[in-house]
PDB file of C-alpha atoms in Angstrom:
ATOM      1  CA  UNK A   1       0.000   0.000   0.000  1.00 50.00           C
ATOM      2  CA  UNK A   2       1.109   3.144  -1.492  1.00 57.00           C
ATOM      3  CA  UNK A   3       0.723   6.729   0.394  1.00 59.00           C
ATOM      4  CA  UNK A   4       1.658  10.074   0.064  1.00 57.00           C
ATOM      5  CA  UNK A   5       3.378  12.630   2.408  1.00 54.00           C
ATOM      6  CA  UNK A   6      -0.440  13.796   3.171  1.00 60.00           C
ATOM      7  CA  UNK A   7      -0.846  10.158   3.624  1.00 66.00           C
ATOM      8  CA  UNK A   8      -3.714   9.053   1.579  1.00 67.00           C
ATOM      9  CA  UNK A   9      -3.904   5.834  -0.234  1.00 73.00           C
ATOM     10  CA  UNK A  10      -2.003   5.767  -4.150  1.00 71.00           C
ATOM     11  CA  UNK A  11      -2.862   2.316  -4.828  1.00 76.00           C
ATOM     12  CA  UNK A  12      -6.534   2.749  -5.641  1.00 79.00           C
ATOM     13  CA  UNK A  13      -5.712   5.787  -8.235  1.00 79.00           C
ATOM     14  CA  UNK A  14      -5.404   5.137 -11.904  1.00 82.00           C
ATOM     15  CA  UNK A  15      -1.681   5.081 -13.031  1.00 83.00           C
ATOM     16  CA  UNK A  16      -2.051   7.856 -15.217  1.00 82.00           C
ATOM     17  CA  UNK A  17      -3.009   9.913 -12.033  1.00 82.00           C
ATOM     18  CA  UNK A  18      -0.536   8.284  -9.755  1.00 84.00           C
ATOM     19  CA  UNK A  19       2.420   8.957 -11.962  1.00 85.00           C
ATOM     20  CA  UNK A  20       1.386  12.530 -11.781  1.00 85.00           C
ATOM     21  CA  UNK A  21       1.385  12.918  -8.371  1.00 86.00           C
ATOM     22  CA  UNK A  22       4.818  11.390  -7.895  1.00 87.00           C
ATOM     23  CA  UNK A  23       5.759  13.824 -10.464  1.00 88.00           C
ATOM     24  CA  UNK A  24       4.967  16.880  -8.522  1.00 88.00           C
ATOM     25  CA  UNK A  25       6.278  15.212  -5.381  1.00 89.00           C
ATOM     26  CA  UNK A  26       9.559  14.810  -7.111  1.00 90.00           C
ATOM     27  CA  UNK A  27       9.566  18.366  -8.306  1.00 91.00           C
ATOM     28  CA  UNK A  28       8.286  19.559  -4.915  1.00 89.00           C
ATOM     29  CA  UNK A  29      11.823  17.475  -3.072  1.00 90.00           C
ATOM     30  CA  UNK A  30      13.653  19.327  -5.803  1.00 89.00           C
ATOM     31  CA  UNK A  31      12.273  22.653  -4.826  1.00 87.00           C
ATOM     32  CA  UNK A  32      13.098  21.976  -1.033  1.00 86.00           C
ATOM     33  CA  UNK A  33      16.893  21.172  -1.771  1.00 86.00           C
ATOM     34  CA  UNK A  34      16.971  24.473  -3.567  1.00 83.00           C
ATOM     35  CA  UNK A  35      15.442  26.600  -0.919  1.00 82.00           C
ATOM     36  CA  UNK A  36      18.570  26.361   1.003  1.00 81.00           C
ATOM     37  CA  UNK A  37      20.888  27.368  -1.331  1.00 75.00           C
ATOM     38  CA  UNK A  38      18.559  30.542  -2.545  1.00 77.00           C
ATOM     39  CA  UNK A  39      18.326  31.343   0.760  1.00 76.00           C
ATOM     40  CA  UNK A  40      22.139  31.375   1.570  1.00 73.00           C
ATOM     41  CA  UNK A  41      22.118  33.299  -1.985  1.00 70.00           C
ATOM     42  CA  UNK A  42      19.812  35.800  -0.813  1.00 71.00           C
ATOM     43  CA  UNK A  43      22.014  36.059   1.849  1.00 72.00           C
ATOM     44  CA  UNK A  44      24.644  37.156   0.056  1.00 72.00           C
ATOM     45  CA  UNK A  45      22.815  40.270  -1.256  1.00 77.00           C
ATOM     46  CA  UNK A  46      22.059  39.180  -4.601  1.00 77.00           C
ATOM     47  CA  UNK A  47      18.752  40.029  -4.833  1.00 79.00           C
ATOM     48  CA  UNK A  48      19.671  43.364  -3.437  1.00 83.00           C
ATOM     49  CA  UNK A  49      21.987  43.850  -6.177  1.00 86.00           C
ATOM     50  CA  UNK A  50      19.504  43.098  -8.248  1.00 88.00           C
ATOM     51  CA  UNK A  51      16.797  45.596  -7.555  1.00 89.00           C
ATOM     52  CA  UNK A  52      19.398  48.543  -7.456  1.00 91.00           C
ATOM     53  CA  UNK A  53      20.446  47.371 -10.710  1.00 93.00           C
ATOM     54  CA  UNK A  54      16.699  47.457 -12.216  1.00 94.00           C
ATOM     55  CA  UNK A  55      16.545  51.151 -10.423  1.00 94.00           C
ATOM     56  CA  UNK A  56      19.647  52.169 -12.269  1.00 93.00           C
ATOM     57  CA  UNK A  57      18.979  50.551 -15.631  1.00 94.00           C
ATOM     58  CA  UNK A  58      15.285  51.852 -15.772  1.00 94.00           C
ATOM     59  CA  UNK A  59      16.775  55.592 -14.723  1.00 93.00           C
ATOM     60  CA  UNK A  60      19.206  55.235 -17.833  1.00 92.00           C
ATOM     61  CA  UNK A  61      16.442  54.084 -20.057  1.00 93.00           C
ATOM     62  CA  UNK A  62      14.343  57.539 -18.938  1.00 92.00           C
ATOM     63  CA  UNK A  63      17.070  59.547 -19.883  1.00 91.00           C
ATOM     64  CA  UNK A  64      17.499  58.013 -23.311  1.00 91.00           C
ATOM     65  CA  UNK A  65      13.860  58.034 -23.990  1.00 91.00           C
ATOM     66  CA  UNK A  66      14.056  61.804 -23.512  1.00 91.00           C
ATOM     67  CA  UNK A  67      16.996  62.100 -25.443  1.00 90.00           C
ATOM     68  CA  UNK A  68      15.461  60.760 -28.025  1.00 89.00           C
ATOM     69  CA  UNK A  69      12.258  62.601 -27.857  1.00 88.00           C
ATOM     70  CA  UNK A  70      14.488  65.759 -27.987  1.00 87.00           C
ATOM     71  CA  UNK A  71      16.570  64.815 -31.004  1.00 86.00           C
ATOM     72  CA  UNK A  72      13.086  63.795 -32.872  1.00 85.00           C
ATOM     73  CA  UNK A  73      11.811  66.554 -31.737  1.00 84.00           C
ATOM     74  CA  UNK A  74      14.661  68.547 -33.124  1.00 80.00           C
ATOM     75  CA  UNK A  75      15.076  66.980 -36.363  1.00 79.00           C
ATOM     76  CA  UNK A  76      11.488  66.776 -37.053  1.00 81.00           C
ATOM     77  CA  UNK A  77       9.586  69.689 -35.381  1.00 76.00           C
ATOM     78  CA  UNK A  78       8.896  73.198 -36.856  1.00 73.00           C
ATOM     79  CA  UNK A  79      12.105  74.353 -35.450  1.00 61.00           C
ATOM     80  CA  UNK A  80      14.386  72.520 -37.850  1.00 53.00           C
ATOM     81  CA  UNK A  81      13.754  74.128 -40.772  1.00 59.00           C
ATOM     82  CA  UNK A  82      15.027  77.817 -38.761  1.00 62.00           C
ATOM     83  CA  UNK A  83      18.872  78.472 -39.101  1.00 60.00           C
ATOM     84  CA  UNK A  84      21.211  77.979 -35.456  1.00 65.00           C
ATOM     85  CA  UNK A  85      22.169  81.428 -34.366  1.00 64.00           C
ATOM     86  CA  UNK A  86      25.795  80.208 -35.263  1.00 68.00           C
ATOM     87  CA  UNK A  87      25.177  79.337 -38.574  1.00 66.00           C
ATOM     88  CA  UNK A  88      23.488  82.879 -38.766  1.00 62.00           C
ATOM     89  CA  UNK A  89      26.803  84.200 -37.402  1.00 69.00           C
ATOM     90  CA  UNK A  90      28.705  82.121 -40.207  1.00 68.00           C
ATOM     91  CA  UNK A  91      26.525  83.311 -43.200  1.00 65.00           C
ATOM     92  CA  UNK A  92      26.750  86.789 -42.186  1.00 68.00           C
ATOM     93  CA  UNK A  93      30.463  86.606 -42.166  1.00 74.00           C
ATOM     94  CA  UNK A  94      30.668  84.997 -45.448  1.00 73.00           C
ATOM     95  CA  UNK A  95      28.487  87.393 -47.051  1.00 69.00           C
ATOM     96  CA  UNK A  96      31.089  90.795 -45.434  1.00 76.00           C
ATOM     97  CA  UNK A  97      33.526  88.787 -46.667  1.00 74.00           C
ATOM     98  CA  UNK A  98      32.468  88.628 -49.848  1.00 72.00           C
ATOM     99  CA  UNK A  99      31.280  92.468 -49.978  1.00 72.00           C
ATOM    100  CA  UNK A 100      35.082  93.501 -48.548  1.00 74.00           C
ATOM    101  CA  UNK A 101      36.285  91.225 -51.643  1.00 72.00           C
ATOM    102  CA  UNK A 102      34.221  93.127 -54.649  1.00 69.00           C
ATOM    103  CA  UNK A 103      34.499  96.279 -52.851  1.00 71.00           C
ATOM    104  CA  UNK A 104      38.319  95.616 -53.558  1.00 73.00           C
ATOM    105  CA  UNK A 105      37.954  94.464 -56.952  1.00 68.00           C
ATOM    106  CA  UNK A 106      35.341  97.563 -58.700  1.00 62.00           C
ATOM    107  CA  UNK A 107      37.611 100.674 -59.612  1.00 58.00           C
ATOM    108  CA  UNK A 108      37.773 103.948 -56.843  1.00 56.00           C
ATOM    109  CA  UNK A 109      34.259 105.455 -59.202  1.00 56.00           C
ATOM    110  CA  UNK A 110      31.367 103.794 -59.192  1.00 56.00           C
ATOM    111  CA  UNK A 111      28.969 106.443 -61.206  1.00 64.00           C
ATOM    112  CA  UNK A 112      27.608 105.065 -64.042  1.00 70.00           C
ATOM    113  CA  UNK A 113      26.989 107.099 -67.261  1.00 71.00           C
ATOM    114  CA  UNK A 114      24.473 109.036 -67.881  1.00 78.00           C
ATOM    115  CA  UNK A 115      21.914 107.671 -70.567  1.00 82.00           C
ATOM    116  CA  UNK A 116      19.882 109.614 -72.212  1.00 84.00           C
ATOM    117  CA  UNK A 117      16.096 109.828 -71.537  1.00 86.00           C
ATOM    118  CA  UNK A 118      13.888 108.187 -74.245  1.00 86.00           C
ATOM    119  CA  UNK A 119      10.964 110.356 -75.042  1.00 86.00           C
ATOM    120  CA  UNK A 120       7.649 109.694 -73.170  1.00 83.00           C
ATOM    121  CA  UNK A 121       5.833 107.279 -75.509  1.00 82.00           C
ATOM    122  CA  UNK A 122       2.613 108.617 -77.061  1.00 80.00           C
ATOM    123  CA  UNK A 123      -0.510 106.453 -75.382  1.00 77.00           C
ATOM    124  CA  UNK A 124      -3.559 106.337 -77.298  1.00 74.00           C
ATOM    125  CA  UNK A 125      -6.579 106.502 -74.798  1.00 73.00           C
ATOM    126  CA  UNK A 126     -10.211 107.011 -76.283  1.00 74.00           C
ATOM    127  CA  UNK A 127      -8.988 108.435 -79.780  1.00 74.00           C
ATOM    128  CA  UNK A 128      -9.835 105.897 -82.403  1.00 73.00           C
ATOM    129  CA  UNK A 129      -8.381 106.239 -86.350  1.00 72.00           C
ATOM    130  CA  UNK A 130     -10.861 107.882 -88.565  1.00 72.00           C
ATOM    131  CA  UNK A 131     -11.472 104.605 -90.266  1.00 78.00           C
ATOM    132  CA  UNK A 132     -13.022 103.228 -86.971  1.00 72.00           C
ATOM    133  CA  UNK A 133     -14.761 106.073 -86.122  1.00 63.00           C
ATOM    134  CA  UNK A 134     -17.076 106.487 -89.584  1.00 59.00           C
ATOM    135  CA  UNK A 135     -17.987 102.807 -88.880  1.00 57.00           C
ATOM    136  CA  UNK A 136     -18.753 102.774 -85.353  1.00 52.00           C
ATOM    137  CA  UNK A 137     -21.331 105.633 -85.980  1.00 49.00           C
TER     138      UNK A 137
END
């Protein structure tokens, strides 16, 4: 006769059933020579560890997250299409540069010559030729 650690009868249950239960009694023995040891590991501080090292990792995961929310938001937002102040600064130099250069290169006079003034051009408002005004009428 057959019993458990509860101590009820195994004999009168089907095999299928009684091969189950000492399955979990074998896993539950395997489970109690562990405790120990993750106990003495607990001990240890492992688990302590642990926990500070979740803390830590899921404070450096924040900070990228916002990173990255700030460099999409940068690259994508409205703001990216306006120029940096320093690359202002840069184009601005560029361009005296350039004006100090042509200044040096166009002779001391700059006057132009004079051209002469065309004629005011003749408009014909409301006068018709003869030839349109004897069939009009």
């Amino acid at each position: 006769m057959e019993t458990s650690a509860a101590g009820v009868d195994l004999s009168s249950l089907a095999p299928p059933l009684r091969a189950l239960i000492d399955g979990q009694q074998a896993a539950l023995e395997a489970l109690r020579a562990e405790n120990p040891a993750l106990s003495d590991l607990n001990a240890g501080g492992v688990v302590e560890r642990l926990r500070a090292e979740v803390v830590s990792l899921t404070e450096q995961n924040r900070r990228l997250e916002h990173l990255l929310d700030e460099l999409r938001r940068a690259f994508f937002a409205k703001k990216s299409e306006k120029l940096h102040p320093d690359q202002l600064q840069f184009a601005l130099e560029e361009l005296e540069g350039a004006l100090a250069g042509a200044e040096e290169e166009t002779p001391a006079s700059t006057t132009r010559p004079a051209r002469p003034k065309r004629p005011a051009a003749e408009r014909n408002i409301g006068r018709l030729p003869a030839t349109c005004r004897a069939s009009s009428g």
